[in-house]
Short mmCIF file of C-alpha atoms in Angstrom, two decimals:
data_model
loop_
_atom_site.label_atom_id
_atom_site.label_comp_id
_atom_site.label_asym_id
_atom_site.label_seq_id
_atom_site.Cartn_x
_atom_site.Cartn_y
_atom_site.Cartn_z
CA MET A 774 -0.22 -0.21 -0.39
CA THR A 775 1.66 3.67 -1.26
CA ASP A 776 1.62 6.08 2.29
CA VAL A 777 0.05 9.32 1.52
CA SER A 778 1.63 12.20 2.96
CA ALA A 779 -0.20 14.98 5.29
CA ASP A 780 1.50 17.54 2.12
CA GLN A 781 -0.28 14.72 -0.64
CA ILE A 782 -3.89 15.24 1.08
CA ALA A 783 -3.68 18.91 1.32
CA ARG A 784 -2.57 19.25 -2.07
CA GLU A 785 -5.72 17.32 -3.13
CA LEU A 786 -7.72 18.69 -1.06
CA ARG A 787 -7.14 22.68 -2.16
CA LEU A 788 -9.70 24.17 -4.59
CA THR A 789 -7.64 25.90 -7.70
CA PRO A 790 -9.59 29.47 -8.23
CA GLU A 791 -11.93 28.52 -10.41
CA HIS A 792 -13.06 25.75 -8.16
CA MET A 793 -12.85 29.11 -5.57
CA LEU A 794 -15.27 30.88 -8.08
CA THR A 795 -17.33 27.51 -8.50
CA LEU A 796 -18.27 27.99 -4.54
CA ARG A 797 -18.27 30.98 -3.74
CA ALA A 798 -21.25 31.28 -7.15
CA LEU A 799 -23.07 28.06 -4.87
CA GLN A 800 -22.56 30.15 -1.52
CA ALA A 801 -24.02 33.73 -3.45
CA ARG A 802 -26.66 31.21 -4.94
CA MET A 803 -27.90 29.98 -1.00
CA LEU A 804 -28.09 33.80 0.04
CA ARG A 805 -29.96 34.81 -3.09
CA ARG A 806 -32.78 32.52 -2.12
CA ASP A 807 -32.73 33.10 0.96
CA TRP A 808 -33.08 36.54 0.51
CA GLU A 809 -35.68 36.64 -2.54
CA ASP A 810 -37.56 34.24 0.43
CA GLU A 811 -37.43 36.23 3.17
CA ARG A 812 -40.68 38.16 3.89
CA LYS A 813 -39.52 40.13 7.50
CA PRO A 814 -38.51 43.39 6.12
CA SER A 815 -35.95 43.87 8.54
CA ALA A 816 -34.71 40.42 8.57
CA ARG A 817 -35.08 40.80 4.08
CA SER A 818 -32.69 44.25 4.66
CA THR A 819 -30.05 42.58 6.79
CA LYS A 820 -29.74 39.54 3.94
CA GLN A 821 -29.96 41.88 1.44
CA ASP A 822 -26.49 43.68 3.19
CA ARG A 823 -24.67 40.84 3.56
CA LEU A 824 -25.54 39.38 0.06
CA GLN A 825 -24.13 42.49 -1.34
CA ARG A 826 -20.95 42.62 0.59
CA PHE A 827 -20.60 38.61 0.63
CA VAL A 828 -20.86 39.12 -4.04
CA ALA A 829 -18.68 42.25 -3.62
CA ALA A 830 -15.76 40.36 -1.83
CA ALA A 831 -16.13 36.62 -3.90
CA ILE A 832 -15.80 38.94 -7.41
CA ASN A 833 -12.92 41.00 -5.52
CA GLU A 834 -11.45 37.51 -4.76
CA VAL A 835 -11.51 35.42 -7.53
CA LEU A 836 -10.64 38.37 -10.08
CA THR A 837 -7.30 39.26 -6.92
CA SER A 838 -6.38 35.53 -7.56
CA GLY A 839 -5.15 36.63 -11.21
CA ALA A 840 -5.26 32.69 -12.32
CA LEU A 841 -8.80 32.31 -13.63
CA PRO A 842 -9.10 31.14 -17.54
CA THR A 843 -9.42 34.52 -19.44
CA ALA A 844 -13.12 33.89 -20.63
CA LEU A 845 -14.32 34.33 -16.91
CA ALA A 846 -12.09 36.84 -16.06
CA GLU A 847 -13.00 38.95 -18.45
CA GLU A 848 -17.44 38.29 -17.74
CA LEU A 849 -17.16 39.07 -14.36
CA THR A 850 -15.21 42.66 -14.50
CA ALA A 851 -17.44 43.49 -16.96
CA VAL A 852 -19.69 43.33 -14.22
CA THR A 853 -17.92 44.77 -11.39
CA HIS A 854 -18.77 48.22 -11.07
CA LYS A 855 -21.92 47.76 -11.72
CA HIS A 856 -25.32 47.24 -9.67
CA PHE A 857 -25.54 44.85 -6.76
CA LEU A 858 -28.32 42.81 -9.01
CA ASP A 859 -26.10 42.46 -12.34
CA GLN A 860 -23.15 41.41 -10.11
CA LEU A 861 -25.54 39.28 -8.14
CA HIS A 862 -26.58 37.41 -11.29
CA GLY A 863 -23.08 37.08 -13.39
CA LEU A 864 -22.31 35.18 -9.93
CA THR A 865 -25.12 33.25 -9.41
CA SER A 866 -25.46 32.33 -13.16
CA LEU A 867 -22.66 30.57 -13.55
CA ALA A 868 -22.79 28.17 -10.51
CA PRO A 869 -24.50 25.12 -12.20
CA THR A 870 -21.92 25.24 -15.30
CA LEU A 871 -19.13 25.41 -13.69
CA ALA A 872 -20.71 23.05 -10.18
CA GLN A 873 -21.17 20.45 -13.17
CA LYS A 874 -17.43 21.18 -14.86
CA VAL A 875 -15.72 20.32 -11.15
CA HIS A 876 -13.66 17.61 -11.04
CA PRO A 877 -11.78 15.64 -9.68
CA ARG A 878 -14.22 14.12 -7.47
CA SER A 879 -12.44 15.24 -4.07
CA ALA A 880 -12.95 19.45 -4.90
CA SER A 881 -16.58 18.04 -5.75
CA VAL A 882 -16.41 16.91 -2.06
CA VAL A 883 -14.67 20.32 -0.59
CA ILE A 884 -16.94 22.00 -2.22
CA LEU A 885 -20.08 20.59 -0.78
CA ALA A 886 -18.19 20.40 2.54
CA GLU A 887 -17.86 24.05 2.60
CA LEU A 888 -21.32 24.70 1.60
CA ILE A 889 -22.58 22.08 4.48
CA THR A 890 -20.88 24.19 7.37
CA PHE A 891 -21.23 27.22 5.57
CA SER A 892 -22.63 29.52 8.23
CA PRO A 893 -22.54 33.57 7.66
CA TRP A 894 -24.96 35.07 10.05
CA THR A 895 -23.38 36.97 12.92
CA ASP A 896 -26.30 37.60 14.99
CA ALA A 897 -29.73 36.52 15.17
CA THR A 898 -30.51 36.08 11.54
CA THR A 899 -31.15 32.77 10.08
CA TRP A 900 -31.86 30.34 7.22
CA GLY A 901 -35.41 30.69 6.21
CA PRO A 902 -37.48 27.66 6.73
CA GLY A 903 -36.21 25.14 4.46
CA VAL A 904 -33.87 27.23 2.36
CA ARG A 905 -30.16 25.40 3.21
CA LYS A 906 -31.96 22.34 2.69
CA THR A 907 -33.25 23.16 -0.68
CA GLU A 908 -30.29 24.62 -2.17
CA LEU A 909 -27.38 21.86 -0.79
CA ARG A 910 -29.51 19.74 -2.35
CA THR A 911 -29.85 21.69 -5.18
CA ALA A 912 -26.04 22.27 -5.45
CA ALA A 913 -25.13 18.15 -4.50
CA ASP A 914 -26.96 17.58 -7.90
CA ASP A 915 -24.87 20.33 -9.78
CA LEU A 916 -21.50 18.87 -8.53
CA THR A 917 -21.93 15.95 -10.76
CA ALA A 918 -18.74 14.08 -9.77
CA LEU A 919 -20.59 13.28 -6.70
CA SER A 920 -22.79 10.04 -5.69
CA THR A 921 -26.50 10.69 -5.04
CA THR A 922 -25.74 9.39 -1.28
CA ASP A 923 -22.98 12.30 -0.34
CA LEU A 924 -25.20 15.15 0.81
CA ASP A 925 -27.38 13.18 2.89
CA ALA A 926 -23.70 10.95 4.12
CA MET A 927 -21.59 14.41 4.82
CA THR A 928 -24.46 16.24 6.55
CA ASN A 929 -24.91 13.46 8.98
CA GLU A 930 -21.56 13.19 9.72
CA PHE A 931 -21.54 16.72 10.10
CA GLU A 932 -24.13 16.66 12.43
CA SER A 933 -23.00 14.14 14.50
CA LEU A 934 -19.66 16.06 14.42
CA MET A 935 -21.60 19.50 16.09
CA LYS A 936 -23.49 17.61 18.25
CA ALA A 937 -20.30 16.10 19.25
CA LEU A 938 -18.57 19.87 20.05
CA ARG A 939 -21.36 20.91 21.95
CA ARG A 940 -21.55 18.04 24.37
CA LYS A 941 -17.91 18.71 25.08
CA SER A 942 -18.13 22.65 25.51
CA ILE A 943 -15.44 22.87 23.71
CA LYS A 944 -13.61 26.73 23.26
CA TRP A 945 -12.12 27.27 20.06
CA ALA A 946 -8.59 29.73 20.77
CA GLY A 947 -9.70 33.41 19.90
CA SER A 948 -13.07 32.64 19.32
CA GLN A 949 -16.60 32.02 21.37
CA GLN A 950 -17.97 31.36 18.27
CA SER A 951 -18.81 27.74 16.23
CA PRO A 952 -16.57 26.36 13.64
CA SER A 953 -18.94 27.19 11.67
CA SER A 954 -20.18 30.65 11.86
CA GLU A 955 -18.03 33.16 9.79
CA SER A 956 -19.02 37.10 9.11
CA VAL A 957 -19.84 37.27 5.25
CA PRO A 958 -16.86 39.06 4.45
CA ALA A 959 -14.63 36.87 6.39
CA LEU A 960 -15.08 33.84 3.49
CA SER A 961 -11.71 34.77 1.94
CA LEU A 962 -9.93 31.49 2.04
CA PRO A 963 -6.83 32.05 0.37
CA GLY A 964 -5.05 30.49 -2.17
CA GLY A 965 -7.97 27.89 -1.69
CA ARG A 966 -7.95 26.72 2.46
CA LEU A 967 -9.86 24.83 3.86
CA HIS A 968 -12.23 25.67 6.77
CA ARG A 969 -11.11 24.16 9.90
CA SER A 970 -14.23 21.98 10.31
CA VAL A 971 -14.18 20.78 6.65
CA GLN A 972 -10.82 18.81 6.71
CA PRO A 973 -11.29 15.93 8.62
CA SER A 974 -14.50 14.97 6.74
CA ALA A 975 -13.38 16.12 3.03
CA ALA A 976 -10.44 13.98 3.64
CA ARG A 977 -12.38 10.80 4.12
CA TRP A 978 -14.83 11.47 1.75
CA ALA A 979 -12.67 12.34 -1.57
#
């Protein structure tokens, strides 16, 4: 049996700039659906602000990587200084096409794991009823390199992990938040670095 080093695993689980764009497009699509379905004026305003900042940060992140295919870079550059809704459409419209092209399977697993742990709210704001579950299923279907059972299996594992963490009342260094709690602008992952809560599960399923 060939030994696999930690560095080899890290390389396999590192997302390329195009994979990062796919992740951001899928995350933006989740946020868009949640914002569009929100009926409470105050929550809708909060979600629009988060979504607007997320989209601007995501487009800037992938463009500054300087490693996107020319056609994609030009498409995103064209909406950079346009209205928020144009930026939102420009980013989210890429989601299904890019997701279908994600290979190898390990990259799709990493992206799905990031989506499962995606929790952009820092206050009392929450996902609307059924939005997260529906959008995760749509994303899993778009990521055609995945198996049909991957979403359920990975979701169950993540929920078991979170239950175990809550039982142990683990305090994470430098933060009182759970490992899946992050503000929208802080979601930048330089070089495709994985969220710390994703690494073990992604490596297992890849």
